[in-house]
Amino acid sequence: MNAAVIRYRTKPEAADENQRLIENVFGELAQKTPPGLSYTAFRLADGVTFVHVVDGEGVPDLTAFQEFQRTLPDRLEVAPAREEATTVGRYSA
């Protein structure tokens, strides 16, 4: 399985708004439950670095994700770096 890992840093004053927009994406995912999608987002301990791990399709089609993307450039301090990754294992309880 292939996944994408996206990492970026927001401006300090934009980090909470970034998190709010990500939470909106997860709210819409909970309503629409796209099949075959695994999506996780992390806010690292520095408070301004975010990491998203997505495996599957469907996130770009979400209204909340489009809103997240629309204003992302204004919130960024360091542009997103995307790396493809191969899933070696996955566990979920």
mmCIF file with all atom_site columns, C-alpha atoms in Angstrom:
data_model
loop_
_atom_site.group_PDB
_atom_site.id
_atom_site.type_symbol
_atom_site.label_atom_id
_atom_site.label_alt_id
_atom_site.label_comp_id
_atom_site.label_asym_id
_atom_site.label_entity_id
_atom_site.label_seq_id
_atom_site.pdbx_PDB_ins_code
_atom_site.Cartn_x
_atom_site.Cartn_y
_atom_site.Cartn_z
_atom_site.occupancy
_atom_site.B_iso_or_equiv
_atom_site.pdbx_formal_charge
_atom_site.auth_seq_id
_atom_site.auth_comp_id
_atom_site.auth_asym_id
_atom_site.auth_atom_id
_atom_site.pdbx_PDB_model_num
ATOM 1  C CA . MET A 1 1  ? 0.000   0.000  0.000  1.00 0.00 ? 1  MET A CA 1
ATOM 2  C CA . ASN A 1 2  ? 1.176   3.513  -0.721 1.00 0.00 ? 2  ASN A CA 1
ATOM 3  C CA . ALA A 1 3  ? 0.547   6.521  1.446  1.00 0.00 ? 3  ALA A CA 1
ATOM 4  C CA . ALA A 1 4  ? 1.564   10.155 1.459  1.00 0.00 ? 4  ALA A CA 1
ATOM 5  C CA . VAL A 1 5  ? 3.194   11.963 4.361  1.00 0.00 ? 5  VAL A CA 1
ATOM 6  C CA . ILE A 1 6  ? 2.883   15.756 4.280  1.00 0.00 ? 6  ILE A CA 1
ATOM 7  C CA . ARG A 1 7  ? 4.803   17.966 6.706  1.00 0.00 ? 7  ARG A CA 1
ATOM 8  C CA . TYR A 1 8  ? 4.733   21.767 7.029  1.00 0.00 ? 8  TYR A CA 1
ATOM 9  C CA . ARG A 1 9  ? 5.118   24.573 9.553  1.00 0.00 ? 9  ARG A CA 1
ATOM 10 C CA . THR A 1 10 ? 2.583   27.314 10.148 1.00 0.00 ? 10 THR A CA 1
ATOM 11 C CA . LYS A 1 11 ? 3.128   30.831 11.388 1.00 0.00 ? 11 LYS A CA 1
ATOM 12 C CA . PRO A 1 12 ? 2.749   30.784 15.191 1.00 0.00 ? 12 PRO A CA 1
ATOM 13 C CA . GLU A 1 13 ? -0.324  33.012 15.084 1.00 0.00 ? 13 GLU A CA 1
ATOM 14 C CA . ALA A 1 14 ? -1.979  30.710 12.521 1.00 0.00 ? 14 ALA A CA 1
ATOM 15 C CA . ALA A 1 15 ? -1.433  27.338 14.224 1.00 0.00 ? 15 ALA A CA 1
ATOM 16 C CA . ASP A 1 16 ? -4.706  27.251 16.152 1.00 0.00 ? 16 ASP A CA 1
ATOM 17 C CA . GLU A 1 17 ? -6.701  28.223 13.054 1.00 0.00 ? 17 GLU A CA 1
ATOM 18 C CA . ASN A 1 18 ? -4.894  25.515 11.092 1.00 0.00 ? 18 ASN A CA 1
ATOM 19 C CA . GLN A 1 19 ? -5.863  22.956 13.723 1.00 0.00 ? 19 GLN A CA 1
ATOM 20 C CA . ARG A 1 20 ? -9.485  24.159 13.659 1.00 0.00 ? 20 ARG A CA 1
ATOM 21 C CA . LEU A 1 21 ? -9.643  23.713 9.884  1.00 0.00 ? 21 LEU A CA 1
ATOM 22 C CA . ILE A 1 22 ? -8.145  20.216 10.157 1.00 0.00 ? 22 ILE A CA 1
ATOM 23 C CA . GLU A 1 23 ? -10.744 19.342 12.793 1.00 0.00 ? 23 GLU A CA 1
ATOM 24 C CA . ASN A 1 24 ? -13.438 20.478 10.326 1.00 0.00 ? 24 ASN A CA 1
ATOM 25 C CA . VAL A 1 25 ? -12.038 18.011 7.780  1.00 0.00 ? 25 VAL A CA 1
ATOM 26 C CA . PHE A 1 26 ? -12.308 15.193 10.320 1.00 0.00 ? 26 PHE A CA 1
ATOM 27 C CA . GLY A 1 27 ? -15.862 16.275 11.135 1.00 0.00 ? 27 GLY A CA 1
ATOM 28 C CA . GLU A 1 28 ? -16.835 15.960 7.482  1.00 0.00 ? 28 GLU A CA 1
ATOM 29 C CA . LEU A 1 29 ? -15.015 12.627 7.200  1.00 0.00 ? 29 LEU A CA 1
ATOM 30 C CA . ALA A 1 30 ? -17.053 11.328 10.134 1.00 0.00 ? 30 ALA A CA 1
ATOM 31 C CA . GLN A 1 31 ? -20.250 12.260 8.283  1.00 0.00 ? 31 GLN A CA 1
ATOM 32 C CA . LYS A 1 32 ? -19.282 10.977 4.836  1.00 0.00 ? 32 LYS A CA 1
ATOM 33 C CA . THR A 1 33 ? -17.097 7.972  5.820  1.00 0.00 ? 33 THR A CA 1
ATOM 34 C CA . PRO A 1 34 ? -15.334 7.488  2.461  1.00 0.00 ? 34 PRO A CA 1
ATOM 35 C CA . PRO A 1 35 ? -14.448 3.799  2.011  1.00 0.00 ? 35 PRO A CA 1
ATOM 36 C CA . GLY A 1 36 ? -10.818 2.697  1.935  1.00 0.00 ? 36 GLY A CA 1
ATOM 37 C CA . LEU A 1 37 ? -9.443  5.940  3.354  1.00 0.00 ? 37 LEU A CA 1
ATOM 38 C CA . SER A 1 38 ? -7.015  6.228  6.237  1.00 0.00 ? 38 SER A CA 1
ATOM 39 C CA . TYR A 1 39 ? -6.170  9.793  7.262  1.00 0.00 ? 39 TYR A CA 1
ATOM 40 C CA . THR A 1 40 ? -4.311  11.006 10.340 1.00 0.00 ? 40 THR A CA 1
ATOM 41 C CA . ALA A 1 41 ? -3.094  14.488 11.235 1.00 0.00 ? 41 ALA A CA 1
ATOM 42 C CA . PHE A 1 42 ? -0.622  15.410 13.964 1.00 0.00 ? 42 PHE A CA 1
ATOM 43 C CA . ARG A 1 43 ? 0.354   18.706 15.569 1.00 0.00 ? 43 ARG A CA 1
ATOM 44 C CA . LEU A 1 44 ? 3.904   18.282 16.838 1.00 0.00 ? 44 LEU A CA 1
ATOM 45 C CA . ALA A 1 45 ? 5.191   19.408 20.220 1.00 0.00 ? 45 ALA A CA 1
ATOM 46 C CA . ASP A 1 46 ? 6.584   22.679 18.847 1.00 0.00 ? 46 ASP A CA 1
ATOM 47 C CA . GLY A 1 47 ? 2.965   23.726 18.275 1.00 0.00 ? 47 GLY A CA 1
ATOM 48 C CA . VAL A 1 48 ? 3.481   24.923 14.701 1.00 0.00 ? 48 VAL A CA 1
ATOM 49 C CA . THR A 1 49 ? 4.541   21.817 12.759 1.00 0.00 ? 49 THR A CA 1
ATOM 50 C CA . PHE A 1 50 ? 1.825   19.597 11.315 1.00 0.00 ? 50 PHE A CA 1
ATOM 51 C CA . VAL A 1 51 ? 2.126   16.152 9.757  1.00 0.00 ? 51 VAL A CA 1
ATOM 52 C CA . HIS A 1 52 ? -0.644  14.501 7.748  1.00 0.00 ? 52 HIS A CA 1
ATOM 53 C CA . VAL A 1 53 ? -0.603  10.845 6.716  1.00 0.00 ? 53 VAL A CA 1
ATOM 54 C CA . VAL A 1 54 ? -3.132  9.851  4.074  1.00 0.00 ? 54 VAL A CA 1
ATOM 55 C CA . ASP A 1 55 ? -3.676  6.459  2.510  1.00 0.00 ? 55 ASP A CA 1
ATOM 56 C CA . GLY A 1 56 ? -6.501  6.219  0.008  1.00 0.00 ? 56 GLY A CA 1
ATOM 57 C CA . GLU A 1 57 ? -8.703  8.623  -1.919 1.00 0.00 ? 57 GLU A CA 1
ATOM 58 C CA . GLY A 1 58 ? -11.410 11.087 -1.074 1.00 0.00 ? 58 GLY A CA 1
ATOM 59 C CA . VAL A 1 59 ? -9.924  13.868 1.039  1.00 0.00 ? 59 VAL A CA 1
ATOM 60 C CA . PRO A 1 60 ? -9.606  16.439 -1.815 1.00 0.00 ? 60 PRO A CA 1
ATOM 61 C CA . ASP A 1 61 ? -13.334 16.038 -2.578 1.00 0.00 ? 61 ASP A CA 1
ATOM 62 C CA . LEU A 1 62 ? -14.384 17.271 0.865  1.00 0.00 ? 62 LEU A CA 1
ATOM 63 C CA . THR A 1 63 ? -15.726 20.814 1.210  1.00 0.00 ? 63 THR A CA 1
ATOM 64 C CA . ALA A 1 64 ? -13.859 21.254 4.507  1.00 0.00 ? 64 ALA A CA 1
ATOM 65 C CA . PHE A 1 65 ? -10.581 20.167 2.899  1.00 0.00 ? 65 PHE A CA 1
ATOM 66 C CA . GLN A 1 66 ? -11.067 22.608 0.032  1.00 0.00 ? 66 GLN A CA 1
ATOM 67 C CA . GLU A 1 67 ? -11.529 25.393 2.606  1.00 0.00 ? 67 GLU A CA 1
ATOM 68 C CA . PHE A 1 68 ? -8.408  24.199 4.453  1.00 0.00 ? 68 PHE A CA 1
ATOM 69 C CA . GLN A 1 69 ? -6.429  24.322 1.187  1.00 0.00 ? 69 GLN A CA 1
ATOM 70 C CA . ARG A 1 70 ? -7.876  27.680 0.066  1.00 0.00 ? 70 ARG A CA 1
ATOM 71 C CA . THR A 1 71 ? -6.356  29.595 2.972  1.00 0.00 ? 71 THR A CA 1
ATOM 72 C CA . LEU A 1 72 ? -3.297  27.400 3.629  1.00 0.00 ? 72 LEU A CA 1
ATOM 73 C CA . PRO A 1 73 ? -0.716  29.657 1.906  1.00 0.00 ? 73 PRO A CA 1
ATOM 74 C CA . ASP A 1 74 ? -1.619  32.505 4.275  1.00 0.00 ? 74 ASP A CA 1
ATOM 75 C CA . ARG A 1 75 ? -0.961  30.307 7.316  1.00 0.00 ? 75 ARG A CA 1
ATOM 76 C CA . LEU A 1 76 ? 2.373   28.823 6.228  1.00 0.00 ? 76 LEU A CA 1
ATOM 77 C CA . GLU A 1 77 ? 5.847   29.619 7.423  1.00 0.00 ? 77 GLU A CA 1
ATOM 78 C CA . VAL A 1 78 ? 7.411   26.600 5.663  1.00 0.00 ? 78 VAL A CA 1
ATOM 79 C CA . ALA A 1 79 ? 5.775   25.121 2.564  1.00 0.00 ? 79 ALA A CA 1
ATOM 80 C CA . PRO A 1 80 ? 4.456   21.559 2.650  1.00 0.00 ? 80 PRO A CA 1
ATOM 81 C CA . ALA A 1 81 ? 6.846   18.741 1.817  1.00 0.00 ? 81 ALA A CA 1
ATOM 82 C CA . ARG A 1 82 ? 5.117   15.648 0.488  1.00 0.00 ? 82 ARG A CA 1
ATOM 83 C CA . GLU A 1 83 ? 6.738   12.240 0.469  1.00 0.00 ? 83 GLU A CA 1
ATOM 84 C CA . GLU A 1 84 ? 5.308   8.998  -0.817 1.00 0.00 ? 84 GLU A CA 1
ATOM 85 C CA . ALA A 1 85 ? 5.554   6.147  1.639  1.00 0.00 ? 85 ALA A CA 1
ATOM 86 C CA . THR A 1 86 ? 4.938   2.423  1.563  1.00 0.00 ? 86 THR A CA 1
ATOM 87 C CA . THR A 1 87 ? 2.829   1.006  4.368  1.00 0.00 ? 87 THR A CA 1
ATOM 88 C CA . VAL A 1 88 ? 4.770   -1.705 6.132  1.00 0.00 ? 88 VAL A CA 1
ATOM 89 C CA . GLY A 1 89 ? 2.169   -2.391 8.802  1.00 0.00 ? 89 GLY A CA 1
ATOM 90 C CA . ARG A 1 90 ? -0.847  -0.839 10.441 1.00 0.00 ? 90 ARG A CA 1
ATOM 91 C CA . TYR A 1 91 ? -2.577  -1.501 13.721 1.00 0.00 ? 91 TYR A CA 1
ATOM 92 C CA . SER A 1 92 ? -5.742  0.115  15.011 1.00 0.00 ? 92 SER A CA 1
ATOM 93 C CA . ALA A 1 93 ? -7.589  -0.874 18.176 1.00 0.00 ? 93 ALA A CA 1
#
